[in-house]
Tab-separated table of C-alpha atoms in Angstrom:
chain	number	residue	atom	x	y	z
H	1	MET	CA	14.601	-17.205	18.837
H	2	LYS	CA	15.459	-14.166	16.720
H	3	PRO	CA	14.082	-10.739	17.664
H	4	PRO	CA	10.986	-9.613	15.654
H	5	ARG	CA	12.902	-6.909	13.767
H	6	GLU	CA	15.498	-9.391	12.565
H	7	LEU	CA	12.827	-11.889	11.518
H	8	LYS	CA	10.994	-9.127	9.669
H	9	ARG	CA	14.194	-8.179	7.813
H	10	GLU	CA	14.622	-11.784	6.674
H	11	LEU	CA	10.974	-12.189	5.651
H	12	ARG	CA	11.098	-8.834	3.813
H	13	ARG	CA	14.241	-9.807	1.910
H	14	GLU	CA	12.807	-13.219	0.910
H	15	ALA	CA	9.378	-11.866	-0.113
H	16	LEU	CA	10.914	-9.050	-2.155
H	17	ALA	CA	13.238	-11.529	-3.886
H	18	ARG	CA	10.182	-13.593	-4.897
H	19	ARG	CA	8.418	-10.442	-6.109
H	20	ASP	CA	11.495	-9.293	-8.042
H	21	ALA	CA	11.657	-12.710	-9.746
H	22	LEU	CA	8.163	-12.349	-11.216
H	23	ASP	CA	8.113	-11.918	-14.985
H	24	PRO	CA	7.429	-8.236	-15.868
H	25	SER	CA	4.593	-9.298	-18.208
H	26	PHE	CA	2.975	-11.221	-15.365
H	27	ARG	CA	3.209	-8.135	-13.121
H	28	ILE	CA	1.390	-6.047	-15.737
H	29	GLU	CA	-1.352	-8.652	-16.220
H	30	ALA	CA	-1.707	-9.077	-12.447
H	31	ALA	CA	-2.089	-5.300	-11.960
H	32	LEU	CA	-4.863	-5.231	-14.563
H	33	GLU	CA	-6.530	-8.260	-12.938
H	34	MET	CA	-6.421	-6.486	-9.559
H	35	THR	CA	-8.075	-3.456	-11.151
H	36	GLU	CA	-10.979	-5.615	-12.295
H	37	PHE	CA	-11.329	-7.204	-8.850
H	38	ALA	CA	-11.324	-3.726	-7.315
H	39	ARG	CA	-14.041	-2.437	-9.674
H	40	ASN	CA	-16.320	-5.131	-8.261
H	41	SER	CA	-15.329	-5.020	-4.590
H	42	ILE	CA	-14.203	-1.500	-3.620
H	43	GLU	CA	-17.214	0.758	-3.438
H	44	VAL	CA	-16.475	4.452	-3.678
H	45	GLU	CA	-18.770	7.189	-2.442
H	46	PRO	CA	-18.719	10.205	-4.784
H	47	GLY	CA	-15.967	12.544	-3.583
H	48	ALA	CA	-14.286	9.901	-1.392
H	49	ILE	CA	-10.545	10.413	-1.136
H	50	ALA	CA	-8.408	7.459	-2.181
H	51	SER	CA	-4.650	7.343	-1.732
H	52	GLY	CA	-2.495	5.248	-3.985
H	53	PHE	CA	1.242	5.197	-4.479
H	54	TRP	CA	3.683	5.630	-7.324
H	55	PRO	CA	5.120	2.151	-7.938
H	56	MET	CA	8.800	1.566	-7.339
H	57	ARG	CA	10.967	-1.341	-8.398
H	58	SER	CA	8.822	-4.476	-8.802
H	59	GLU	CA	5.777	-3.220	-6.842
H	60	VAL	CA	2.277	-3.709	-8.176
H	61	ASP	CA	1.516	-0.830	-10.536
H	62	VAL	CA	-1.641	0.565	-8.925
H	63	ARG	CA	-2.097	3.373	-11.449
H	64	PRO	CA	-4.807	1.478	-13.418
H	65	LEU	CA	-6.574	0.753	-10.112
H	66	MET	CA	-6.323	4.409	-9.088
H	67	PHE	CA	-7.840	5.519	-12.378
H	68	ALA	CA	-10.674	2.994	-11.895
H	69	LEU	CA	-11.354	4.541	-8.469
H	70	ARG	CA	-11.369	7.987	-10.085
H	71	GLU	CA	-13.859	6.773	-12.706
H	72	ASN	CA	-16.082	5.677	-9.810
H	73	GLY	CA	-16.010	9.177	-8.311
H	74	ALA	CA	-12.981	9.220	-6.004
H	75	ARG	CA	-10.538	12.077	-5.596
H	76	LEU	CA	-7.003	10.724	-5.739
H	77	CYS	CA	-3.930	11.504	-3.698
H	78	LEU	CA	-0.370	10.239	-3.397
H	79	PRO	CA	1.989	10.184	-0.431
H	80	ALA	CA	4.433	13.033	0.040
H	81	ILE	CA	7.450	12.555	2.288
H	82	LEU	CA	8.013	15.762	4.267
H	83	ASP	CA	10.969	14.651	6.386
H	84	LYS	CA	12.505	11.503	7.880
H	85	THR	CA	9.362	10.705	9.900
H	86	THR	CA	6.394	12.449	8.275
H	87	MET	CA	4.307	11.476	5.291
H	88	ILE	CA	1.139	13.275	4.202
H	89	PHE	CA	-1.115	12.816	1.179
H	90	ARG	CA	-1.454	15.392	-1.603
H	91	GLU	CA	-4.141	15.533	-4.259
H	92	LEU	CA	-3.276	14.011	-7.618
H	93	VAL	CA	-4.791	16.236	-10.279
H	94	ARG	CA	-4.808	15.263	-13.926
H	95	GLY	CA	-2.074	17.115	-15.813
H	96	ALA	CA	-0.264	18.423	-12.719
H	97	ALA	CA	3.489	17.907	-12.616
H	98	LEU	CA	4.877	15.267	-10.266
H	99	VAL	CA	8.084	15.739	-8.302
H	100	ASP	CA	10.676	13.285	-7.031
H	101	MET	CA	9.691	12.036	-3.564
H	102	GLY	CA	12.787	9.917	-3.032
H	103	PHE	CA	12.883	6.118	-2.867
H	104	GLY	CA	12.262	6.061	-6.642
H	105	THR	CA	8.729	7.449	-6.306
H	106	ALA	CA	6.973	10.591	-7.500
H	107	GLY	CA	4.130	12.670	-6.114
H	108	PRO	CA	2.383	16.028	-6.262
H	109	GLY	CA	4.400	19.070	-5.229
H	110	ASP	CA	3.882	21.581	-2.432
H	111	GLU	CA	1.169	23.430	-4.347
H	112	ALA	CA	-1.164	20.385	-4.265
H	113	GLU	CA	-3.856	20.248	-1.580
H	114	ALA	CA	-3.140	18.015	1.427
H	115	LEU	CA	-5.946	15.478	1.890
H	116	ASP	CA	-6.930	12.854	4.464
H	117	PRO	CA	-7.775	9.656	2.580
H	118	SER	CA	-10.822	7.566	3.406
H	119	ILE	CA	-9.468	4.662	1.316
H	120	MET	CA	-5.755	3.843	1.436
H	121	LEU	CA	-3.989	1.500	-0.951
H	122	VAL	CA	-1.022	0.429	1.166
H	123	PRO	CA	2.187	-0.944	-0.363
H	124	LEU	CA	3.935	-3.734	1.488
H	125	ALA	CA	6.827	-6.155	1.315
H	126	ALA	CA	5.094	-9.142	2.941
H	127	PHE	CA	1.826	-10.089	4.671
H	128	ASP	CA	0.243	-12.975	6.532
H	129	THR	CA	-3.307	-14.333	6.780
H	130	ARG	CA	-4.014	-12.217	9.871
H	131	GLY	CA	-3.518	-8.956	7.968
H	132	HIS	CA	-0.155	-8.231	9.541
H	133	ARG	CA	2.194	-6.582	7.086
H	134	ILE	CA	5.860	-5.931	6.726
H	135	GLY	CA	6.581	-2.594	5.120
H	136	TYR	CA	9.921	-1.375	3.886
H	137	GLY	CA	11.243	-0.617	7.342
H	138	ALA	CA	10.924	3.171	7.587
H	139	GLY	CA	7.488	3.185	9.299
H	140	TYR	CA	5.977	5.978	7.183
H	141	TYR	CA	2.647	4.222	6.658
H	142	ASP	CA	2.340	3.088	10.293
H	143	ARG	CA	2.846	6.690	11.458
H	144	ALA	CA	0.545	8.186	8.783
H	145	ILE	CA	-2.262	5.740	9.618
H	146	SER	CA	-1.792	6.411	13.325
H	147	ARG	CA	-1.933	10.183	12.710
H	148	LEU	CA	-5.167	9.834	10.710
H	149	THR	CA	-6.718	7.582	13.363
H	150	ASP	CA	-5.700	9.954	16.166
H	151	ALA	CA	-7.388	12.793	14.241
H	152	GLY	CA	-10.669	10.858	14.150
H	153	HIS	CA	-10.392	9.373	10.658
H	154	ALA	CA	-10.830	5.665	10.034
H	155	PRO	CA	-9.548	5.038	6.516
H	156	ARG	CA	-10.311	1.751	4.808
H	157	LEU	CA	-6.916	0.070	4.554
H	158	ILE	CA	-6.254	-2.194	1.578
H	159	GLY	CA	-2.810	-3.741	1.245
H	160	ILE	CA	-1.542	-4.243	-2.285
H	161	ALA	CA	0.738	-7.181	-3.084
H	162	PHE	CA	1.296	-10.225	-5.221
H	163	ASP	CA	0.363	-13.651	-3.842
H	164	CYS	CA	4.065	-14.579	-3.680
H	165	GLN	CA	4.555	-11.983	-0.924
H	166	GLU	CA	2.488	-13.949	1.585
H	167	VAL	CA	4.454	-15.414	4.485
H	168	PRO	CA	3.295	-17.878	7.180
H	169	THR	CA	3.483	-15.388	10.075
H	170	VAL	CA	4.619	-11.798	10.477
H	171	PRO	CA	6.181	-11.243	13.926
H	172	ASP	CA	3.999	-8.905	16.011
H	173	GLU	CA	5.309	-5.580	17.276
H	174	PRO	CA	3.313	-3.035	19.338
H	175	HIS	CA	3.412	-0.314	16.654
H	176	ASP	CA	2.146	-2.567	13.845
H	177	VAL	CA	-1.010	-1.562	12.000
H	178	ILE	CA	-3.162	-4.493	10.887
H	179	ILE	CA	-4.402	-4.268	7.309
H	180	PRO	CA	-7.847	-5.921	7.227
H	181	GLU	CA	-7.898	-6.360	3.429
H	182	ILE	CA	-5.210	-7.388	0.955
H	183	LEU	CA	-5.695	-7.185	-2.811
H	184	THR	CA	-3.623	-9.612	-4.876
H	185	GLU	CA	-3.969	-11.135	-8.338
H	186	SER	CA	-6.202	-13.790	-6.683
H	187	GLY	CA	-8.717	-11.209	-5.483
H	188	LEU	CA	-9.588	-9.139	-2.414
H	189	ARG	CA	-8.970	-11.071	0.782
H	190	ARG	CA	-10.546	-9.910	4.040
H	191	PHE	CA	-8.988	-10.843	7.345
H	192	THR	CA	-10.398	-10.754	10.839
H	193	ALA	CA	-8.125	-9.050	13.328
H	194	SER	CA	-6.516	-11.478	15.744
H	195	LEU	CA	-3.254	-11.531	17.635
């Protein structure tokens, strides 16, 4: 039996290959479909802080979804990579310049306010029906979620992916954060936590 990290690498590579193979027009339509699902299923308290992400490569473009959350009263933020282990979230203000965050993403600069999101749209490479996810391997989201939880916050975690990124089982590791909801082009799926 292969070690969990090696299995995760294989599952990540296969799921990302399937995602990369999706027609770009389909990806656009799917992102808009997800926005409509979210309008009906993600309630936002006025002033709630929602984190999104700047899409890279063939990821779901969550910008329409983020704007829908803003229309419903949310303040928006994007991740900012501070160093090799630390990611925080900075407010996304209309008209403010974005800076290169590495990895092909952009985000607000140092002058933007750091925020603690109450709703997090979480990118992922693969997921299973238990809400286990495979990220991109650097652990930024696992550490950021852990930091927020340790500080007494309990953000609503919503993974964002295409249906083709689902895998039968993600190998469990102690540091893994379970994502109880995944939004795909088929709708918002809620999972019950189980090992």
